[in-house]
PDB file of N, CA and C in Angstrom:
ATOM      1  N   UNK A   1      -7.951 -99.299  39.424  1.00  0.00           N
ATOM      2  CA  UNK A   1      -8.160 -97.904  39.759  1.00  0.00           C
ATOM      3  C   UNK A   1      -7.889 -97.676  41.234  1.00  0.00           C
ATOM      4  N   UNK A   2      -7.473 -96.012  41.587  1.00  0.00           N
ATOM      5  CA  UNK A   2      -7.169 -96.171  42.661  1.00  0.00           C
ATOM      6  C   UNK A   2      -8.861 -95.403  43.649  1.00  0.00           C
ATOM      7  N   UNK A   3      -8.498 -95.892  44.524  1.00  0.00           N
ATOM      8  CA  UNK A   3      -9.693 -95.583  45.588  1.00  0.00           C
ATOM      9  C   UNK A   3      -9.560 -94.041  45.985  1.00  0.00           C
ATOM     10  N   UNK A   4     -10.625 -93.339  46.036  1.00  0.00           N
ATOM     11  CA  UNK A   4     -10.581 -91.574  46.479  1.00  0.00           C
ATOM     12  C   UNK A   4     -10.791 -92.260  47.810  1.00  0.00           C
ATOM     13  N   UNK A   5      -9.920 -91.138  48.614  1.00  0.00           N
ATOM     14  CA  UNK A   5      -9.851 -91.226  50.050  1.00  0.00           C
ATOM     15  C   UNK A   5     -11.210 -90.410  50.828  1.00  0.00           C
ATOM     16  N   UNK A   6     -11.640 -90.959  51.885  1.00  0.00           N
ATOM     17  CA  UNK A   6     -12.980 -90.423  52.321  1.00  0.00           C
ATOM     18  C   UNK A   6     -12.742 -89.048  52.343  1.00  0.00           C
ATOM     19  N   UNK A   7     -11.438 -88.355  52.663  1.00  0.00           N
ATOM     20  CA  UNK A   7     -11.519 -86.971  53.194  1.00  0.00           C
ATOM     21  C   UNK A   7     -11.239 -86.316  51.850  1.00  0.00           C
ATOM     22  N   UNK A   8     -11.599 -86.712  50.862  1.00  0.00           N
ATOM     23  CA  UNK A   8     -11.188 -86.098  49.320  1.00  0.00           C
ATOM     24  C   UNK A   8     -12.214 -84.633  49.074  1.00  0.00           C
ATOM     25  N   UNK A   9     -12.292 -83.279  48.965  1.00  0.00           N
ATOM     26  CA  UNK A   9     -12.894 -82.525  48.565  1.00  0.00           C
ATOM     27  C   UNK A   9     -12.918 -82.441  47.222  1.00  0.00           C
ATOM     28  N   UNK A  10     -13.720 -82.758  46.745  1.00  0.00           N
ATOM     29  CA  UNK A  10     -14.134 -82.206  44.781  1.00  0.00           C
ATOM     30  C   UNK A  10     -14.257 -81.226  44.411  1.00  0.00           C
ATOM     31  N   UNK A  11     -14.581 -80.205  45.743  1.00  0.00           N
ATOM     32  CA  UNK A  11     -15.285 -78.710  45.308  1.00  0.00           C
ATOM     33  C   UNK A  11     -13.623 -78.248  45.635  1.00  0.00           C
ATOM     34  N   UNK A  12     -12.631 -78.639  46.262  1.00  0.00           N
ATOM     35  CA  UNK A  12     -11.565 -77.606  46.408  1.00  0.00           C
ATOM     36  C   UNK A  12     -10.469 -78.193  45.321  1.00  0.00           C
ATOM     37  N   UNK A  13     -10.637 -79.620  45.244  1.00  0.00           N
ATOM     38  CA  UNK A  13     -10.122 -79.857  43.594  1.00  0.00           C
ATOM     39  C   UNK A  13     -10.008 -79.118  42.488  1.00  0.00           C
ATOM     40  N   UNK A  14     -11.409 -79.415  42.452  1.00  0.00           N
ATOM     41  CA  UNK A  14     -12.165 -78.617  41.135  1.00  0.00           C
ATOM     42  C   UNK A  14     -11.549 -76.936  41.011  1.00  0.00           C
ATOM     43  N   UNK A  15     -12.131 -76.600  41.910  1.00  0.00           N
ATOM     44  CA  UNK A  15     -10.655 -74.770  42.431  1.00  0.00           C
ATOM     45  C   UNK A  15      -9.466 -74.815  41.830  1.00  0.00           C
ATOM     46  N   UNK A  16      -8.912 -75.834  42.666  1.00  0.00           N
ATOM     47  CA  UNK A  16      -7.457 -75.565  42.532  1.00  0.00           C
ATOM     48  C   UNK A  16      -7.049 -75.689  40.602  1.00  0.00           C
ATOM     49  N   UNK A  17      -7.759 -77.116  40.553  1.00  0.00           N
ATOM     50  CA  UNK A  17      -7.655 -77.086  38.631  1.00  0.00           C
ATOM     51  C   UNK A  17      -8.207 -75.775  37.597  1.00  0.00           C
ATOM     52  N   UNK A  18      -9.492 -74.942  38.373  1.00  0.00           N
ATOM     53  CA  UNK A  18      -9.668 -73.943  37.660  1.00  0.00           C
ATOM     54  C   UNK A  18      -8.730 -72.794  37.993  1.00  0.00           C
ATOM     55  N   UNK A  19      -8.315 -72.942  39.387  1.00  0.00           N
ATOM     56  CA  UNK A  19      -6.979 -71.595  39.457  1.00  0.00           C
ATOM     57  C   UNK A  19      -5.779 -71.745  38.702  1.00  0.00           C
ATOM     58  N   UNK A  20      -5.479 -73.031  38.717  1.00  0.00           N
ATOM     59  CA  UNK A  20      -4.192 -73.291  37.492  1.00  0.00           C
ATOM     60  C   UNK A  20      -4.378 -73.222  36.042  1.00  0.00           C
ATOM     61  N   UNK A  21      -5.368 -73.496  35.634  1.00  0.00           N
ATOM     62  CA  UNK A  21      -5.415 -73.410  34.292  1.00  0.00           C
ATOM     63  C   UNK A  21      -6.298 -71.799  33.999  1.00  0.00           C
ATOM     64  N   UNK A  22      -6.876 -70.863  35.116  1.00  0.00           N
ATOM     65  CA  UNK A  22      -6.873 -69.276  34.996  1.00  0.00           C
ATOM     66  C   UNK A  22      -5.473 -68.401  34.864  1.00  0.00           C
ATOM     67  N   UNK A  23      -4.490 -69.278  35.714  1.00  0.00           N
ATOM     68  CA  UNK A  23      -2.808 -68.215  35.503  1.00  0.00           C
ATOM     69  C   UNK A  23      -2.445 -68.728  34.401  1.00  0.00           C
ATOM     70  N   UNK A  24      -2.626 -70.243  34.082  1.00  0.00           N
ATOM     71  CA  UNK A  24      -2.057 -70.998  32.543  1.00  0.00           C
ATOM     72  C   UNK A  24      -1.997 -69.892  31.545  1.00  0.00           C
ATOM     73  N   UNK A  25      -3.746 -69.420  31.330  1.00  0.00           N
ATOM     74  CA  UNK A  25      -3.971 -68.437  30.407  1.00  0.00           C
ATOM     75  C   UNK A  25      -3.941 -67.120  30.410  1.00  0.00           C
ATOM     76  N   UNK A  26      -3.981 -66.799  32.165  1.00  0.00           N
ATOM     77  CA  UNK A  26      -2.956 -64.801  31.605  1.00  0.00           C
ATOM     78  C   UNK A  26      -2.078 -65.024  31.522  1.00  0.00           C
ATOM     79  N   UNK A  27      -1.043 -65.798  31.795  1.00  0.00           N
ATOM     80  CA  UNK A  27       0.549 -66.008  31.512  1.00  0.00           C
ATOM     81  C   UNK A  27       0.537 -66.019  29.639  1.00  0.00           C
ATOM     82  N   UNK A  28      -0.150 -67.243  29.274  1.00  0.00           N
ATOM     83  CA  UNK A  28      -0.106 -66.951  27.627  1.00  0.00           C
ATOM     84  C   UNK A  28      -1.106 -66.389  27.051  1.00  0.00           C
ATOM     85  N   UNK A  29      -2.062 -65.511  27.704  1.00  0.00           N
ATOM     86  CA  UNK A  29      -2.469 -63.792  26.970  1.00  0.00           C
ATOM     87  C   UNK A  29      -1.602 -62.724  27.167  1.00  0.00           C
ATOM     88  N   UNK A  30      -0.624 -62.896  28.280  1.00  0.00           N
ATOM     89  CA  UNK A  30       0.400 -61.752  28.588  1.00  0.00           C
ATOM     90  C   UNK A  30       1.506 -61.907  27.661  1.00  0.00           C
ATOM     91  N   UNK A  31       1.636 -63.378  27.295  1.00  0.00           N
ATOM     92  CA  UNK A  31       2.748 -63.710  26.005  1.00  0.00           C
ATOM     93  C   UNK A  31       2.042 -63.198  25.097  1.00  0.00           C
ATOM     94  N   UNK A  32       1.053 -63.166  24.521  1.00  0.00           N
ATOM     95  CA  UNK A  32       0.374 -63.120  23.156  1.00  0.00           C
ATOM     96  C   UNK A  32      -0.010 -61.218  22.834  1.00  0.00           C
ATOM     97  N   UNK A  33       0.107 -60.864  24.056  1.00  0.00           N
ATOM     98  CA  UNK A  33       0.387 -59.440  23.995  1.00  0.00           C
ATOM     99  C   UNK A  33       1.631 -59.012  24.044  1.00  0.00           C
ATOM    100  N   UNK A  34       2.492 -59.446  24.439  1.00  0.00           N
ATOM    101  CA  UNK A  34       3.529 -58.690  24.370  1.00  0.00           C
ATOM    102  C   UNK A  34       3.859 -58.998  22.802  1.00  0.00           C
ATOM    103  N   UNK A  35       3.604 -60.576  22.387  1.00  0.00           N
ATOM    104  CA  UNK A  35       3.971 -60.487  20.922  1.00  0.00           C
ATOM    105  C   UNK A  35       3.470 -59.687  19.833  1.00  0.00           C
ATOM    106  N   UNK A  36       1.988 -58.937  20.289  1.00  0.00           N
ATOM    107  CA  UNK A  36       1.259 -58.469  19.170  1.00  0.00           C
ATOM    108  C   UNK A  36       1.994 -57.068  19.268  1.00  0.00           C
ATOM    109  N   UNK A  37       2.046 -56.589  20.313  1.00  0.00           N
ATOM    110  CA  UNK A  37       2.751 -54.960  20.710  1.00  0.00           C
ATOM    111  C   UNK A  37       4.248 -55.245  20.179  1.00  0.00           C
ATOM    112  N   UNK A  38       4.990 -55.982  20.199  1.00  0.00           N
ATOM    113  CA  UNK A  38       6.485 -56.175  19.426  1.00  0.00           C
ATOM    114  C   UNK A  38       6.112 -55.883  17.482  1.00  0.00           C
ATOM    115  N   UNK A  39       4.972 -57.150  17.824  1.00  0.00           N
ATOM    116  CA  UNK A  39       4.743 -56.781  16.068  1.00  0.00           C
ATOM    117  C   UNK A  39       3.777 -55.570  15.655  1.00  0.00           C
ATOM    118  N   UNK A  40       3.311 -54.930  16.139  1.00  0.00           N
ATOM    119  CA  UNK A  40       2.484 -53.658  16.143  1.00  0.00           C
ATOM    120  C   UNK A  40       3.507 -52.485  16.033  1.00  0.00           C
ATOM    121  N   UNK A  41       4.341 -52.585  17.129  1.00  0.00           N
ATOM    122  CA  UNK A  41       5.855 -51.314  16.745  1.00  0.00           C
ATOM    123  C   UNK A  41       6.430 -51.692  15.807  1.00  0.00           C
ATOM    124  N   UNK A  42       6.590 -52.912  15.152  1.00  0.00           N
ATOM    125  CA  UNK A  42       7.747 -52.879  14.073  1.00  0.00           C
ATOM    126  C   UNK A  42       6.151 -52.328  12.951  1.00  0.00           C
ATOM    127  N   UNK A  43       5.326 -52.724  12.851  1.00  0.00           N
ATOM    128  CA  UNK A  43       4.808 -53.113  11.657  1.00  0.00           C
ATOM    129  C   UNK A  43       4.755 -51.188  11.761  1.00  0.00           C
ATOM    130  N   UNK A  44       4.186 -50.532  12.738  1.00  0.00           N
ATOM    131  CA  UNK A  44       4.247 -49.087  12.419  1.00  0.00           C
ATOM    132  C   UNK A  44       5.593 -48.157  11.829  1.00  0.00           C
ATOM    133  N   UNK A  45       7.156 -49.234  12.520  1.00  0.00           N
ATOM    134  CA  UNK A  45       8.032 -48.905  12.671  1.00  0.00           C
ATOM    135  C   UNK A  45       8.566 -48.799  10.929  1.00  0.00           C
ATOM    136  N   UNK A  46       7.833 -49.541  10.312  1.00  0.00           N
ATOM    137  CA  UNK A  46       8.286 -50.197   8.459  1.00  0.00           C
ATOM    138  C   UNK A  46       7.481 -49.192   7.707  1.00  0.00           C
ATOM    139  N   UNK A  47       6.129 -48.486   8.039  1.00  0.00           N
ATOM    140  CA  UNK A  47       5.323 -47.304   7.975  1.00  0.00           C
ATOM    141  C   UNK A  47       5.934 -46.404   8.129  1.00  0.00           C
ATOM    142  N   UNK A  48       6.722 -45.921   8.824  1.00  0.00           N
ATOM    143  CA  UNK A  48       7.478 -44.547   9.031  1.00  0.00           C
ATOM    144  C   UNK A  48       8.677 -44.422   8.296  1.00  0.00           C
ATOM    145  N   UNK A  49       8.517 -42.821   7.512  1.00  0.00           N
ATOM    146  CA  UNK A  49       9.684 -42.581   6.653  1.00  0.00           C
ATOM    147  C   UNK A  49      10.768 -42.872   7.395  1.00  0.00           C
ATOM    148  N   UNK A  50      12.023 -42.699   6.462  1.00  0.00           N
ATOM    149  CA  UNK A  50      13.343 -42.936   7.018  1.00  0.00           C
ATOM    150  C   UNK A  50      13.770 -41.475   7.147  1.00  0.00           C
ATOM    151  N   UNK A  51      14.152 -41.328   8.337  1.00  0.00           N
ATOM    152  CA  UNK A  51      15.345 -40.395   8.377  1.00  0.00           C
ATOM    153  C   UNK A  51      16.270 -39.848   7.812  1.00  0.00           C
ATOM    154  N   UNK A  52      16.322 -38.600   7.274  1.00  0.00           N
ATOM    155  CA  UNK A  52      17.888 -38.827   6.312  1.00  0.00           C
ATOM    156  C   UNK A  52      18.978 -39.078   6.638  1.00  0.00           C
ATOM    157  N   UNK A  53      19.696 -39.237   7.646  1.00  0.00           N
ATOM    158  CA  UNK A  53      20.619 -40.086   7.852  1.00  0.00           C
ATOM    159  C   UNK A  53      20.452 -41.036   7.760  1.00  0.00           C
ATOM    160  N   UNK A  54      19.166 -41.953   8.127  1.00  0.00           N
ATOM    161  CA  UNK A  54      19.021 -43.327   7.203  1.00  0.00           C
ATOM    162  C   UNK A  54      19.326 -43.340   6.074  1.00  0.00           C
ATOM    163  N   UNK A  55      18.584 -42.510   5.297  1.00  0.00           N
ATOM    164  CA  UNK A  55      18.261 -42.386   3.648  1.00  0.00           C
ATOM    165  C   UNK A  55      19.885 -42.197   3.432  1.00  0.00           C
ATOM    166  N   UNK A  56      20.797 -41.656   4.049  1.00  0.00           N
ATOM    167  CA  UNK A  56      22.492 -41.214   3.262  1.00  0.00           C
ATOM    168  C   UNK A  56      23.313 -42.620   3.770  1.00  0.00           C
ATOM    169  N   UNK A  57      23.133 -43.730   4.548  1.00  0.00           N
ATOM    170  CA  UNK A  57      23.334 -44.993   4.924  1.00  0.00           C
ATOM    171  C   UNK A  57      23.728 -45.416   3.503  1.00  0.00           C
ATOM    172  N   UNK A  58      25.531 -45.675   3.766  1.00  0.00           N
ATOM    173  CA  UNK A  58      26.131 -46.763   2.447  1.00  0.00           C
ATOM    174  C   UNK A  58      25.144 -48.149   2.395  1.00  0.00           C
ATOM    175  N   UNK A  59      25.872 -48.522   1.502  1.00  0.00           N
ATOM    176  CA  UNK A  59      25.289 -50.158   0.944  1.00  0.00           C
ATOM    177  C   UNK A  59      26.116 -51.066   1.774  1.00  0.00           C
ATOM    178  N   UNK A  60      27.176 -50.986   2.372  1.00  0.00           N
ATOM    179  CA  UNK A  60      27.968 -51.211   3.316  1.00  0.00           C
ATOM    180  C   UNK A  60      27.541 -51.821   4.616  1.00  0.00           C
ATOM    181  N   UNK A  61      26.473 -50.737   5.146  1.00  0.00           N
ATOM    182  CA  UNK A  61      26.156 -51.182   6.728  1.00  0.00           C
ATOM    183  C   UNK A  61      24.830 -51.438   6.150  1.00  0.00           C
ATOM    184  N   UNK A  62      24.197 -52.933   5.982  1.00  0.00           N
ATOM    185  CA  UNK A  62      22.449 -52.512   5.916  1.00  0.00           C
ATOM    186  C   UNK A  62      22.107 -52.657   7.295  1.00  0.00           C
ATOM    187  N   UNK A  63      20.496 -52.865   7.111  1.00  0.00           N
ATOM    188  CA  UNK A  63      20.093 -52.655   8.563  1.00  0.00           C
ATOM    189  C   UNK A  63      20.279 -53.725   9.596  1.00  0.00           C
ATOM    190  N   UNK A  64      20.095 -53.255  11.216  1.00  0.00           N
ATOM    191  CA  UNK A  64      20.445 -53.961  11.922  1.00  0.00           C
ATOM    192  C   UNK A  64      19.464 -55.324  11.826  1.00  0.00           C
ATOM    193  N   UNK A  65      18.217 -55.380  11.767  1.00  0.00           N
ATOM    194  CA  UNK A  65      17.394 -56.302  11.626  1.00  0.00           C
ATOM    195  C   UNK A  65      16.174 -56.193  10.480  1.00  0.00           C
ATOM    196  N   UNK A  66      16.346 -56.750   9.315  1.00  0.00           N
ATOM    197  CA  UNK A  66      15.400 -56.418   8.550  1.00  0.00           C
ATOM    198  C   UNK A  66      14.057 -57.514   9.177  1.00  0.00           C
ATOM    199  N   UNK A  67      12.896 -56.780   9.506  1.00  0.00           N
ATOM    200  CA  UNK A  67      12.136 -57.940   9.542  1.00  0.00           C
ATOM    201  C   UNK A  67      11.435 -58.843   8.733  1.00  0.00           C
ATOM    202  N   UNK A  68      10.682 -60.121   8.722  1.00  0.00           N
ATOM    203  CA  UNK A  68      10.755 -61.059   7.770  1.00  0.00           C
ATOM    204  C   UNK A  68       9.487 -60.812   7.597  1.00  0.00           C
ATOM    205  N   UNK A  69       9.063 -60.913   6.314  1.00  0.00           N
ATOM    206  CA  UNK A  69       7.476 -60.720   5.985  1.00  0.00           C
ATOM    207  C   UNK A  69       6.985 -59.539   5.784  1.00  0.00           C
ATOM    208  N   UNK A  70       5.571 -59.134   5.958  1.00  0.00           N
ATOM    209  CA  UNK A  70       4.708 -58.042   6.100  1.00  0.00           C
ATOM    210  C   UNK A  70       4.602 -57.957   8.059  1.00  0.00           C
ATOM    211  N   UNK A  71       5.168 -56.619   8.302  1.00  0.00           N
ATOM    212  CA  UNK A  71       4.727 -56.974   9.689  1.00  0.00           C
ATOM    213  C   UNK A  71       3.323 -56.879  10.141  1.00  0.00           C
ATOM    214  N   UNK A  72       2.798 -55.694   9.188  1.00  0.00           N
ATOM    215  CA  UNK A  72       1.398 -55.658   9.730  1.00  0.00           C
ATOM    216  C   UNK A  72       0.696 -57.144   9.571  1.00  0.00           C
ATOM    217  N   UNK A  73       0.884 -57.822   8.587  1.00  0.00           N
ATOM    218  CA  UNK A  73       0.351 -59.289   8.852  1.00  0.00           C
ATOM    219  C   UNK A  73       0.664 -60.270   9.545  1.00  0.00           C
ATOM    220  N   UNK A  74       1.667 -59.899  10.544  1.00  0.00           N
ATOM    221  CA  UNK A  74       2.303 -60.213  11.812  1.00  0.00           C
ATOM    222  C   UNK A  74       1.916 -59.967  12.912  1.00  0.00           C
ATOM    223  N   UNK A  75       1.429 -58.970  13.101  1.00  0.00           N
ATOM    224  CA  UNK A  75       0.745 -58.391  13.950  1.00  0.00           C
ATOM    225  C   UNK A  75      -0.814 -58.798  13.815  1.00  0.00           C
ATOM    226  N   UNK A  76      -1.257 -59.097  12.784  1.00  0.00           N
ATOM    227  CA  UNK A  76      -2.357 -59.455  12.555  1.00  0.00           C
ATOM    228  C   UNK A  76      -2.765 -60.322  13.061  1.00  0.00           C
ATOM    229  N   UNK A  77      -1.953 -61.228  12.827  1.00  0.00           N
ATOM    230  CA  UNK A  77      -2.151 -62.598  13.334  1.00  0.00           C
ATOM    231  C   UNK A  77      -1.945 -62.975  15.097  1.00  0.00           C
ATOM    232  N   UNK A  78      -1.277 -62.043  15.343  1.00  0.00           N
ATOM    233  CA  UNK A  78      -1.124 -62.269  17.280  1.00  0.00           C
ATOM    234  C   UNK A  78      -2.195 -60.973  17.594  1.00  0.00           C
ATOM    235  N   UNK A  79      -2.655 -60.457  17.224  1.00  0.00           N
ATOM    236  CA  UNK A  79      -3.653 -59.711  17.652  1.00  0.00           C
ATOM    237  C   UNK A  79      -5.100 -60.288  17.985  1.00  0.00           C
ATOM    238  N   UNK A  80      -5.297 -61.476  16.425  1.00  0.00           N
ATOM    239  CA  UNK A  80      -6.329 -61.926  16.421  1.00  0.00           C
ATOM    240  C   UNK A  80      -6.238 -63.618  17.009  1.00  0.00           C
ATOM    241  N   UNK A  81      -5.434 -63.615  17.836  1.00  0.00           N
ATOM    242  CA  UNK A  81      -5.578 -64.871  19.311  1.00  0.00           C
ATOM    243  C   UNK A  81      -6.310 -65.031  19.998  1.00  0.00           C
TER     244      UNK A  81
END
């Protein structure tokens, strides 16, 4: 093992490890929100009638991105992180 040096602080250690692992986690609550608000607009977005110019849309062009699943249970699930 290695030897702590006499001039070692524990109390500004200890800081610095709780300041890094405090941005660790708004960085991935700020991910985990932006994912729930992505899946929150689509899941409202699959809720809302279509447009009739949607509705007169050939079989030709489908949509640009169908999303996969239930979104509201998409949203569900990054909401409740």
């Amino acid at each position: 093992m290695k030897e702590i040096p006499a001039d070692f602080d524990v109390q500004a250690y200890g800081r610095g490890c709780a300041l890094q692992q405090c941005e660790m986690l708004t960085r991935l609550a700020e991910i985990g929100m932006q994912l729930a608000e992505a899946a929150g607009a689509r899941a409202l977005a699959a809720e809302a009638p279509e447009p009739q110019a949607e509705a007169q849309r050939t079989e030709a062009q489908p949509p640009v991105a169908a999303p996969a699943g239930d979104p509201g249970l998409t949203f569900t699930r990054y909401a409740h992180l």
